[in-house]
């Protein structure tokens, strides 16, 4: 992949938005490789993602001129460069399947980021993290010491200049202050088909209800438990033969898939949040 | 398909159940074509379905001898003959896609039953029902006249000697008395992935929550709304581009699939309920 | 849905295409509701679909001005109006499930077209077609009389001013002349996951090979048997328990789904063919 | 899981088979936990899998008595003990995703086997294998030295007493002699939906044909390339936006899923081959 620039826009819909953006890109000689847009008519909103080859493109001149136009049109926008590798932190507890999956994908070149560090409230993940060359930090969390643990977390993330936090089956709830410090930058995986089976032990609940499909959901974390903007969901068929352990085993594969897709889309700047939803540009 | 007999068993698990059943069938010369069993170890329960060719098989002699053994082993059981065509009633309101689907499948020979009658609280379905040769009954339902309408329903079902009631997008809630009169013999389709989005307007709720998959569920009707034993579920992928109307359109295909499968499995005597769940023998 | 205009473009990729189109639309006051584009970098091709509200839009003035620009930029293009209801012909043989499905969807408002006529080499479909108010023509096809039958087909299609031919499980191969007369305007459904199991009896072949999934494919018809541009494919899981008849029954549902989606996308002007492939704008 | 015994039977169908097996198990006091059977009526064949708790069960007495009955009824049969951990060899070339997946699942307890060794024609996999404690053997394969390399392979497998060979994206074709030495004991993953795209570069072929779904297939290896009994298949949706690299990336997830399921089912003694097909007991 040769280096590219990505422009993400989110604003009230009005005529001429596409023409405005396209003209400015054309004027600066952009060679557009992908462009996608979306209108939500009921909400009167416009969303756009444009990607173009960076080769020789005058990024700063364009940025200055675009900023002026954006202000006039009340656009929220970001200009990202594919070469800037975001730094991510992986939080994990006992279950290592999501961590192992993300570390392997990173190594195989599927995730364009740096793994800044791995944080866990257990020692279980240490050897796996270190095998992949990721700094590992054991931060125990007790009922009494929770606030203190979070202070350590925050300091580690700041020192490592982390852009994105991924909760790869991390079984502790984050405080509202933590969440507020990383808006739309914390991704979690929940082991159910949300909004069904919010909260603890969703596979047990699914088994008790007798559903015929189980699911997993990746989402941005907000203050409300398991209620943030949904990024990706997937399901697997089960039958009366499946006990809770079988659901757990089948669910692991779903969790790995929906979490890794969410992380990849975030890193490729394919997502915009609005209201409590996501727009995902493919 | 040549005629066959189907034996369904549901009892506390213990050693020798399979041997007992298999010996009795062998003694009467049964040519077994399908056999399936299931143990729920935690609940200590045993479930079995056996199907054999009827050709020359002494049904009544077997039935008498089996009844004695079943009593001893505390079995709940049914002996069904594939030639006995159950009589079904289809309830429908405005939306005709499930009705049209079931009537077409019936005509194409996919559903081994007689369509005894179609009942609706609107006239919309009349021509479709009559084209397929199914007696149509218009029974208006008003808030005040609900009890009276149900008296008419019950009488129609009794006169038509109905074995199975299928709610093919029938938008009225049945009374507990009605439900009690047809235990495990009323099948409904709910247009969500239960237990998510119980109750009215599930597609609106799914759109508001921003889910990435929508679903539909067929289930036996019990007193608790949308809470009966789940028979079948399926899902379809949606995106931020889909408005509520798109969810409704995609959902129609799911509803037709999960309802028609449920009806077919019921007619083929493939299902047993236990607790609030179903065992489905394939 | 309020009336809209749809512009489809297919041309060599170069800088400024989006700006050019967007400017011209903006100049004429278009209120864009959907826009999607695609670049195939290796082939150096650009594809675009734009939809805008027709309300007060000066179609003919825009068309004239756009035509000039298009010639300069070597664009292949079409301007379609959502209000112009295409006229479609349905061809069918013995199996009626796809026909019944399309007629029901048409009646339910899912397909924005007129059913100009139904043609069959059997009488089986007559009552179904006539129930839905579609003119039915029985055109028997014998080995000797094949050319003659096609003369009748062609005349019927011309008289009925047909825009799109849908082969809804029509089991006769069309002549190259027939195919040439309706380029990218004949849609077929093949009952396998192409390119696996080309030709006759694909379910038998799938059963013999022991596959674990069966499929169905809708595609535009070209001279090469089952080799035209693929529009849609879907699959269903099967097991060793499924005999050929079970594959046929499960396949019917797949065929209905992939064929109806293809017809809908064609009618909504969502597809462009290039090489032997399709671009499908969602 | 407490230890269990598994009996697999494959023989001409006749009356009394189930009764015979069930009686013998009952006589020896077996506590059956799972039982499944299948009849292929056209082929006149009977297949059965029974699993029971080993606790106190007289395995050798049962085996002797069963062998006598089996000979009389012309059964092919195997009696397996869940405690005997099969020893498996993993072959891999450049692409490590299937290897990483299997090693992680093994470590997580999903695969009841010992990883006897990892063999590769490249050094790439060494550190991964060694991190998981699996002996790694680098056996280069050149056009001229192929026969010699296979002599080394065979010796390594014999020394390690390998029961099952898994080709986890191993890109060399095995000789007929090698295949003959491990009948129904070599599992391969092919990166297409067989029988579509047999042979080299299936993702390139899929892209060229313009399919809308890609697939992967796990199968037992026979002499005919990519033609052995299919174990598992899965598919993923793609669009015109996906280039060959995207197909490769999406395909990796399919390959991991279908290969790991095949290995697990083999290890759990859930499969029987007949003709060129598999029966998979769930």
PDB file of C-alpha atoms in Angstrom, chain D residues 27-268:
ATOM      1  CA  UNK D  27     -25.360 -55.849  29.299  1.00  0.00           C
ATOM      2  CA  UNK D  28     -21.947 -54.382  30.183  1.00  0.00           C
ATOM      3  CA  UNK D  29     -23.567 -51.531  32.110  1.00  0.00           C
ATOM      4  CA  UNK D  30     -22.669 -48.679  29.756  1.00  0.00           C
ATOM      5  CA  UNK D  31     -23.919 -45.253  30.703  1.00  0.00           C
ATOM      6  CA  UNK D  32     -24.487 -43.845  27.192  1.00  0.00           C
ATOM      7  CA  UNK D  33     -23.936 -40.078  26.917  1.00  0.00           C
ATOM      8  CA  UNK D  34     -24.258 -39.552  23.167  1.00  0.00           C
ATOM      9  CA  UNK D  35     -25.570 -41.744  20.383  1.00  0.00           C
ATOM     10  CA  UNK D  36     -26.139 -40.878  16.774  1.00  0.00           C
ATOM     11  CA  UNK D  37     -26.792 -42.974  13.717  1.00  0.00           C
ATOM     12  CA  UNK D  38     -27.340 -42.483  10.014  1.00  0.00           C
ATOM     13  CA  UNK D  39     -28.762 -44.586   7.221  1.00  0.00           C
ATOM     14  CA  UNK D  40     -27.972 -44.058   3.566  1.00  0.00           C
ATOM     15  CA  UNK D  41     -30.950 -45.837   2.062  1.00  0.00           C
ATOM     16  CA  UNK D  42     -29.819 -45.710  -1.519  1.00  0.00           C
ATOM     17  CA  UNK D  43     -26.421 -47.151  -0.684  1.00  0.00           C
ATOM     18  CA  UNK D  44     -27.954 -49.530   1.887  1.00  0.00           C
ATOM     19  CA  UNK D  45     -25.439 -48.452   4.526  1.00  0.00           C
ATOM     20  CA  UNK D  46     -25.647 -47.932   8.266  1.00  0.00           C
ATOM     21  CA  UNK D  47     -23.401 -45.657  10.351  1.00  0.00           C
ATOM     22  CA  UNK D  48     -23.352 -45.289  14.115  1.00  0.00           C
ATOM     23  CA  UNK D  49     -21.411 -43.446  16.797  1.00  0.00           C
ATOM     24  CA  UNK D  50     -21.980 -44.199  20.492  1.00  0.00           C
ATOM     25  CA  UNK D  51     -20.169 -42.600  23.374  1.00  0.00           C
ATOM     26  CA  UNK D  52     -20.394 -43.730  26.987  1.00  0.00           C
ATOM     27  CA  UNK D  53     -18.732 -43.022  30.309  1.00  0.00           C
ATOM     28  CA  UNK D  54     -15.654 -45.142  30.868  1.00  0.00           C
ATOM     29  CA  UNK D  55     -15.930 -45.108  34.636  1.00  0.00           C
ATOM     30  CA  UNK D  56     -15.767 -48.786  35.701  1.00  0.00           C
ATOM     31  CA  UNK D  57     -16.716 -50.035  32.237  1.00  0.00           C
ATOM     32  CA  UNK D  58     -15.072 -53.367  31.276  1.00  0.00           C
ATOM     33  CA  UNK D  59     -13.558 -52.244  27.982  1.00  0.00           C
ATOM     34  CA  UNK D  60     -11.708 -55.421  27.088  1.00  0.00           C
ATOM     35  CA  UNK D  61     -14.580 -57.769  27.877  1.00  0.00           C
ATOM     36  CA  UNK D  62     -16.881 -55.618  25.768  1.00  0.00           C
ATOM     37  CA  UNK D  63     -14.372 -55.399  22.944  1.00  0.00           C
ATOM     38  CA  UNK D  64     -14.041 -59.173  22.697  1.00  0.00           C
ATOM     39  CA  UNK D  65     -17.767 -59.790  22.664  1.00  0.00           C
ATOM     40  CA  UNK D  66     -18.432 -56.945  20.266  1.00  0.00           C
ATOM     41  CA  UNK D  67     -15.772 -58.169  17.841  1.00  0.00           C
ATOM     42  CA  UNK D  68     -17.607 -61.453  17.506  1.00  0.00           C
ATOM     43  CA  UNK D  69     -20.924 -59.746  16.779  1.00  0.00           C
ATOM     44  CA  UNK D  70     -19.274 -57.324  14.382  1.00  0.00           C
ATOM     45  CA  UNK D  71     -17.768 -60.106  12.337  1.00  0.00           C
ATOM     46  CA  UNK D  72     -21.135 -61.768  11.985  1.00  0.00           C
ATOM     47  CA  UNK D  73     -22.785 -58.511  10.864  1.00  0.00           C
ATOM     48  CA  UNK D  74     -19.906 -57.529   8.564  1.00  0.00           C
ATOM     49  CA  UNK D  75     -19.253 -54.299  10.471  1.00  0.00           C
ATOM     50  CA  UNK D  76     -16.228 -52.080   9.999  1.00  0.00           C
ATOM     51  CA  UNK D  77     -15.687 -50.630  13.454  1.00  0.00           C
ATOM     52  CA  UNK D  78     -13.295 -48.842  15.809  1.00  0.00           C
ATOM     53  CA  UNK D  79     -13.359 -48.481  19.573  1.00  0.00           C
ATOM     54  CA  UNK D  80     -11.625 -45.300  20.714  1.00  0.00           C
ATOM     55  CA  UNK D  81     -10.836 -44.028  24.200  1.00  0.00           C
ATOM     56  CA  UNK D  82     -11.061 -40.294  24.798  1.00  0.00           C
ATOM     57  CA  UNK D  83      -8.039 -40.464  27.071  1.00  0.00           C
ATOM     58  CA  UNK D  84      -5.684 -41.670  24.347  1.00  0.00           C
ATOM     59  CA  UNK D  85      -4.305 -38.406  23.032  1.00  0.00           C
ATOM     60  CA  UNK D  86      -3.530 -38.712  19.317  1.00  0.00           C
ATOM     61  CA  UNK D  87      -0.163 -37.357  18.202  1.00  0.00           C
ATOM     62  CA  UNK D  88      -0.334 -34.894  15.363  1.00  0.00           C
ATOM     63  CA  UNK D  89       2.171 -33.417  12.918  1.00  0.00           C
ATOM     64  CA  UNK D  90       1.650 -29.964  11.478  1.00  0.00           C
ATOM     65  CA  UNK D  91       3.080 -29.173   8.041  1.00  0.00           C
ATOM     66  CA  UNK D  92       3.344 -25.518   7.046  1.00  0.00           C
ATOM     67  CA  UNK D  93       5.045 -23.336   4.438  1.00  0.00           C
ATOM     68  CA  UNK D  94       5.158 -19.518   4.414  1.00  0.00           C
ATOM     69  CA  UNK D  95       1.699 -18.560   5.666  1.00  0.00           C
ATOM     70  CA  UNK D  96       1.460 -19.037   9.415  1.00  0.00           C
ATOM     71  CA  UNK D  97      -2.147 -18.129  10.216  1.00  0.00           C
ATOM     72  CA  UNK D  98      -3.456 -21.718  10.310  1.00  0.00           C
ATOM     73  CA  UNK D  99      -0.461 -22.895  12.316  1.00  0.00           C
ATOM     74  CA  UNK D 100      -0.811 -20.041  14.818  1.00  0.00           C
ATOM     75  CA  UNK D 101      -4.497 -20.769  15.161  1.00  0.00           C
ATOM     76  CA  UNK D 102      -4.048 -24.498  15.782  1.00  0.00           C
ATOM     77  CA  UNK D 103      -1.216 -23.946  18.264  1.00  0.00           C
ATOM     78  CA  UNK D 104      -3.265 -21.387  20.168  1.00  0.00           C
ATOM     79  CA  UNK D 105      -6.329 -23.653  20.242  1.00  0.00           C
ATOM     80  CA  UNK D 106      -4.164 -26.515  21.452  1.00  0.00           C
ATOM     81  CA  UNK D 107      -2.806 -24.387  24.253  1.00  0.00           C
ATOM     82  CA  UNK D 108      -6.318 -23.217  25.192  1.00  0.00           C
ATOM     83  CA  UNK D 109      -7.430 -26.835  25.527  1.00  0.00           C
ATOM     84  CA  UNK D 110      -9.688 -26.967  22.465  1.00  0.00           C
ATOM     85  CA  UNK D 111      -7.761 -29.783  20.772  1.00  0.00           C
ATOM     86  CA  UNK D 112      -7.323 -33.044  22.689  1.00  0.00           C
ATOM     87  CA  UNK D 113      -4.001 -34.140  21.199  1.00  0.00           C
ATOM     88  CA  UNK D 114      -0.252 -33.806  21.481  1.00  0.00           C
ATOM     89  CA  UNK D 115       1.572 -31.672  18.927  1.00  0.00           C
ATOM     90  CA  UNK D 116       4.294 -34.181  18.104  1.00  0.00           C
ATOM     91  CA  UNK D 117       6.159 -31.921  15.699  1.00  0.00           C
ATOM     92  CA  UNK D 118       5.992 -29.085  13.189  1.00  0.00           C
ATOM     93  CA  UNK D 119       7.606 -29.607   9.776  1.00  0.00           C
ATOM     94  CA  UNK D 120       8.248 -26.841   7.282  1.00  0.00           C
ATOM     95  CA  UNK D 121      10.119 -26.232   4.049  1.00  0.00           C
ATOM     96  CA  UNK D 122      10.987 -22.769   5.429  1.00  0.00           C
ATOM     97  CA  UNK D 123      12.451 -21.447   8.687  1.00  0.00           C
ATOM     98  CA  UNK D 124       9.629 -18.896   9.117  1.00  0.00           C
ATOM     99  CA  UNK D 125       7.580 -20.967  11.531  1.00  0.00           C
ATOM    100  CA  UNK D 126      10.386 -21.939  13.888  1.00  0.00           C
ATOM    101  CA  UNK D 127       9.976 -19.315  16.610  1.00  0.00           C
ATOM    102  CA  UNK D 128       6.197 -19.721  16.718  1.00  0.00           C
ATOM    103  CA  UNK D 129       6.452 -23.505  17.027  1.00  0.00           C
ATOM    104  CA  UNK D 130       9.130 -23.279  19.662  1.00  0.00           C
ATOM    105  CA  UNK D 131       7.202 -20.668  21.675  1.00  0.00           C
ATOM    106  CA  UNK D 132       4.435 -23.265  21.903  1.00  0.00           C
ATOM    107  CA  UNK D 133       6.895 -25.989  22.855  1.00  0.00           C
ATOM    108  CA  UNK D 134       6.472 -27.933  19.623  1.00  0.00           C
ATOM    109  CA  UNK D 135       9.614 -29.562  18.117  1.00  0.00           C
ATOM    110  CA  UNK D 136      10.346 -27.848  14.804  1.00  0.00           C
ATOM    111  CA  UNK D 137      11.980 -29.514  11.801  1.00  0.00           C
ATOM    112  CA  UNK D 138      13.175 -27.597   8.780  1.00  0.00           C
ATOM    113  CA  UNK D 139      13.070 -29.879   5.750  1.00  0.00           C
ATOM    114  CA  UNK D 140      13.825 -27.937   2.568  1.00  0.00           C
ATOM    115  CA  UNK D 141      12.106 -29.226  -0.563  1.00  0.00           C
ATOM    116  CA  UNK D 142      13.609 -28.671  -3.996  1.00  0.00           C
ATOM    117  CA  UNK D 143      12.355 -29.964  -7.315  1.00  0.00           C
ATOM    118  CA  UNK D 144      15.254 -32.354  -7.504  1.00  0.00           C
ATOM    119  CA  UNK D 145      15.252 -33.294  -3.828  1.00  0.00           C
ATOM    120  CA  UNK D 146      11.578 -33.915  -3.359  1.00  0.00           C
ATOM    121  CA  UNK D 147      11.758 -37.685  -2.994  1.00  0.00           C
ATOM    122  CA  UNK D 148      14.580 -37.328  -0.520  1.00  0.00           C
ATOM    123  CA  UNK D 149      12.672 -34.751   1.518  1.00  0.00           C
ATOM    124  CA  UNK D 150       9.754 -37.118   1.725  1.00  0.00           C
ATOM    125  CA  UNK D 151      11.988 -39.860   3.033  1.00  0.00           C
ATOM    126  CA  UNK D 152      12.945 -37.476   5.845  1.00  0.00           C
ATOM    127  CA  UNK D 153       9.280 -36.581   6.465  1.00  0.00           C
ATOM    128  CA  UNK D 154       8.281 -40.216   6.693  1.00  0.00           C
ATOM    129  CA  UNK D 155      11.095 -40.994   9.096  1.00  0.00           C
ATOM    130  CA  UNK D 156      10.229 -38.011  11.325  1.00  0.00           C
ATOM    131  CA  UNK D 157       6.568 -39.048  11.429  1.00  0.00           C
ATOM    132  CA  UNK D 158       7.436 -42.612  12.285  1.00  0.00           C
ATOM    133  CA  UNK D 159       9.886 -41.635  14.998  1.00  0.00           C
ATOM    134  CA  UNK D 160       7.317 -39.305  16.515  1.00  0.00           C
ATOM    135  CA  UNK D 161       4.581 -41.974  16.226  1.00  0.00           C
ATOM    136  CA  UNK D 162       2.234 -39.610  14.491  1.00  0.00           C
ATOM    137  CA  UNK D 163      -1.460 -40.506  14.162  1.00  0.00           C
ATOM    138  CA  UNK D 164      -2.661 -37.529  12.139  1.00  0.00           C
ATOM    139  CA  UNK D 165      -0.971 -35.234   9.614  1.00  0.00           C
ATOM    140  CA  UNK D 166      -2.390 -31.724   9.225  1.00  0.00           C
ATOM    141  CA  UNK D 167      -1.392 -29.653   6.206  1.00  0.00           C
ATOM    142  CA  UNK D 168      -1.779 -26.143   7.596  1.00  0.00           C
ATOM    143  CA  UNK D 169      -1.220 -24.291   4.303  1.00  0.00           C
ATOM    144  CA  UNK D 170       1.624 -26.578   3.241  1.00  0.00           C
ATOM    145  CA  UNK D 171       2.192 -25.774  -0.412  1.00  0.00           C
ATOM    146  CA  UNK D 172       3.839 -29.000  -1.590  1.00  0.00           C
ATOM    147  CA  UNK D 173       1.958 -31.913  -3.125  1.00  0.00           C
ATOM    148  CA  UNK D 174       2.501 -35.217  -1.317  1.00  0.00           C
ATOM    149  CA  UNK D 175       3.405 -38.353  -3.251  1.00  0.00           C
ATOM    150  CA  UNK D 176       0.858 -41.187  -3.635  1.00  0.00           C
ATOM    151  CA  UNK D 177       3.079 -43.349  -1.428  1.00  0.00           C
ATOM    152  CA  UNK D 178       2.962 -40.797   1.391  1.00  0.00           C
ATOM    153  CA  UNK D 179      -0.819 -40.488   1.051  1.00  0.00           C
ATOM    154  CA  UNK D 180      -1.231 -44.256   1.022  1.00  0.00           C
ATOM    155  CA  UNK D 181       0.710 -44.526   4.289  1.00  0.00           C
ATOM    156  CA  UNK D 182      -1.823 -42.319   6.129  1.00  0.00           C
ATOM    157  CA  UNK D 183      -5.274 -43.211   4.754  1.00  0.00           C
ATOM    158  CA  UNK D 184      -7.980 -40.894   6.093  1.00  0.00           C
ATOM    159  CA  UNK D 185      -5.300 -39.466   8.365  1.00  0.00           C
ATOM    160  CA  UNK D 186      -4.079 -36.465   6.361  1.00  0.00           C
ATOM    161  CA  UNK D 187      -6.208 -33.309   6.554  1.00  0.00           C
ATOM    162  CA  UNK D 188      -5.641 -30.411   4.167  1.00  0.00           C
ATOM    163  CA  UNK D 189      -7.174 -26.961   3.828  1.00  0.00           C
ATOM    164  CA  UNK D 190      -7.815 -25.647   0.323  1.00  0.00           C
ATOM    165  CA  UNK D 191      -8.477 -21.948  -0.096  1.00  0.00           C
ATOM    166  CA  UNK D 192     -11.587 -22.202  -2.247  1.00  0.00           C
ATOM    167  CA  UNK D 193     -15.092 -23.497  -2.137  1.00  0.00           C
ATOM    168  CA  UNK D 194     -14.404 -26.901  -3.704  1.00  0.00           C
ATOM    169  CA  UNK D 195     -15.059 -28.128  -6.353  1.00  0.00           C
ATOM    170  CA  UNK D 196     -14.750 -24.551  -7.624  1.00  0.00           C
ATOM    171  CA  UNK D 197     -11.190 -23.354  -8.214  1.00  0.00           C
ATOM    172  CA  UNK D 198      -9.215 -26.566  -7.817  1.00  0.00           C
ATOM    173  CA  UNK D 199      -5.434 -26.143  -7.909  1.00  0.00           C
ATOM    174  CA  UNK D 200      -3.136 -23.146  -7.620  1.00  0.00           C
ATOM    175  CA  UNK D 201      -4.098 -19.518  -6.948  1.00  0.00           C
ATOM    176  CA  UNK D 202      -7.810 -19.974  -6.236  1.00  0.00           C
ATOM    177  CA  UNK D 203      -8.250 -16.416  -4.940  1.00  0.00           C
ATOM    178  CA  UNK D 204      -6.931 -15.050  -8.204  1.00  0.00           C
ATOM    179  CA  UNK D 205      -9.343 -17.300 -10.081  1.00  0.00           C
ATOM    180  CA  UNK D 206     -12.252 -16.240  -7.852  1.00  0.00           C
ATOM    181  CA  UNK D 207     -11.442 -12.587  -8.445  1.00  0.00           C
ATOM    182  CA  UNK D 208     -11.215 -13.120 -12.197  1.00  0.00           C
ATOM    183  CA  UNK D 209     -14.578 -14.902 -12.296  1.00  0.00           C
ATOM    184  CA  UNK D 210     -16.258 -12.160 -10.256  1.00  0.00           C
ATOM    185  CA  UNK D 211     -17.863 -14.389  -7.609  1.00  0.00           C
ATOM    186  CA  UNK D 212     -19.767 -12.738  -4.753  1.00  0.00           C
ATOM    187  CA  UNK D 213     -18.719 -15.233  -2.075  1.00  0.00           C
ATOM    188  CA  UNK D 214     -15.343 -16.831  -1.458  1.00  0.00           C
ATOM    189  CA  UNK D 215     -14.818 -20.062   0.419  1.00  0.00           C
ATOM    190  CA  UNK D 216     -12.440 -22.486   2.043  1.00  0.00           C
ATOM    191  CA  UNK D 217     -12.600 -26.264   2.343  1.00  0.00           C
ATOM    192  CA  UNK D 218     -10.975 -28.787   4.649  1.00  0.00           C
ATOM    193  CA  UNK D 219     -10.750 -32.354   3.352  1.00  0.00           C
ATOM    194  CA  UNK D 220      -8.966 -35.645   3.717  1.00  0.00           C
ATOM    195  CA  UNK D 221      -6.126 -35.981   1.251  1.00  0.00           C
ATOM    196  CA  UNK D 222      -6.340 -38.632  -1.471  1.00  0.00           C
ATOM    197  CA  UNK D 223      -4.332 -39.169  -4.617  1.00  0.00           C
ATOM    198  CA  UNK D 224      -6.520 -36.866  -6.687  1.00  0.00           C
ATOM    199  CA  UNK D 225      -5.595 -33.207  -6.119  1.00  0.00           C
ATOM    200  CA  UNK D 226      -8.167 -31.332  -3.992  1.00  0.00           C
ATOM    201  CA  UNK D 227     -10.610 -34.177  -4.530  1.00  0.00           C
ATOM    202  CA  UNK D 228     -10.651 -36.063  -1.217  1.00  0.00           C
ATOM    203  CA  UNK D 229     -13.697 -36.360   1.078  1.00  0.00           C
ATOM    204  CA  UNK D 230     -14.843 -32.882   2.102  1.00  0.00           C
ATOM    205  CA  UNK D 231     -14.998 -32.312   5.859  1.00  0.00           C
ATOM    206  CA  UNK D 232     -16.033 -28.698   6.241  1.00  0.00           C
ATOM    207  CA  UNK D 233     -16.638 -25.618   4.115  1.00  0.00           C
ATOM    208  CA  UNK D 234     -17.401 -22.020   4.855  1.00  0.00           C
ATOM    209  CA  UNK D 235     -17.844 -18.825   2.858  1.00  0.00           C
ATOM    210  CA  UNK D 236     -17.536 -15.047   3.242  1.00  0.00           C
ATOM    211  CA  UNK D 237     -19.249 -12.329   1.273  1.00  0.00           C
ATOM    212  CA  UNK D 238     -17.123 -10.114  -0.961  1.00  0.00           C
ATOM    213  CA  UNK D 239     -17.948  -7.262  -3.303  1.00  0.00           C
ATOM    214  CA  UNK D 240     -16.573  -5.553  -6.396  1.00  0.00           C
ATOM    215  CA  UNK D 241     -14.500  -3.424  -3.986  1.00  0.00           C
ATOM    216  CA  UNK D 242     -12.385  -6.391  -2.923  1.00  0.00           C
ATOM    217  CA  UNK D 243      -9.113  -6.865  -4.744  1.00  0.00           C
ATOM    218  CA  UNK D 244      -7.195 -10.131  -4.707  1.00  0.00           C
ATOM    219  CA  UNK D 245      -5.362  -9.036  -1.511  1.00  0.00           C
ATOM    220  CA  UNK D 246      -8.714  -8.524   0.237  1.00  0.00           C
ATOM    221  CA  UNK D 247      -9.830 -11.986  -0.815  1.00  0.00           C
ATOM    222  CA  UNK D 248      -6.609 -13.393   0.587  1.00  0.00           C
ATOM    223  CA  UNK D 249      -7.154 -11.567   3.898  1.00  0.00           C
ATOM    224  CA  UNK D 250     -10.809 -12.585   4.250  1.00  0.00           C
ATOM    225  CA  UNK D 251      -9.923 -16.091   3.157  1.00  0.00           C
ATOM    226  CA  UNK D 252      -7.394 -16.493   5.978  1.00  0.00           C
ATOM    227  CA  UNK D 253     -10.214 -16.378   8.528  1.00  0.00           C
ATOM    228  CA  UNK D 254     -12.183 -18.985   6.613  1.00  0.00           C
ATOM    229  CA  UNK D 255      -9.157 -21.244   6.315  1.00  0.00           C
ATOM    230  CA  UNK D 256      -8.529 -21.121  10.063  1.00  0.00           C
ATOM    231  CA  UNK D 257     -12.141 -21.952  10.838  1.00  0.00           C
ATOM    232  CA  UNK D 258     -12.619 -24.870   8.461  1.00  0.00           C
ATOM    233  CA  UNK D 259      -9.251 -26.414   9.238  1.00  0.00           C
ATOM    234  CA  UNK D 260      -9.572 -26.175  13.011  1.00  0.00           C
ATOM    235  CA  UNK D 261     -13.059 -27.689  12.935  1.00  0.00           C
ATOM    236  CA  UNK D 262     -11.839 -30.579  10.799  1.00  0.00           C
ATOM    237  CA  UNK D 263      -8.961 -31.297  13.172  1.00  0.00           C
ATOM    238  CA  UNK D 264     -11.224 -31.143  16.216  1.00  0.00           C
ATOM    239  CA  UNK D 265     -13.856 -33.447  14.726  1.00  0.00           C
ATOM    240  CA  UNK D 266     -11.169 -35.920  13.704  1.00  0.00           C
ATOM    241  CA  UNK D 267      -9.700 -35.882  17.217  1.00  0.00           C
ATOM    242  CA  UNK D 268     -13.125 -36.377  18.760  1.00  0.00           C
TER     243      UNK D 268
END
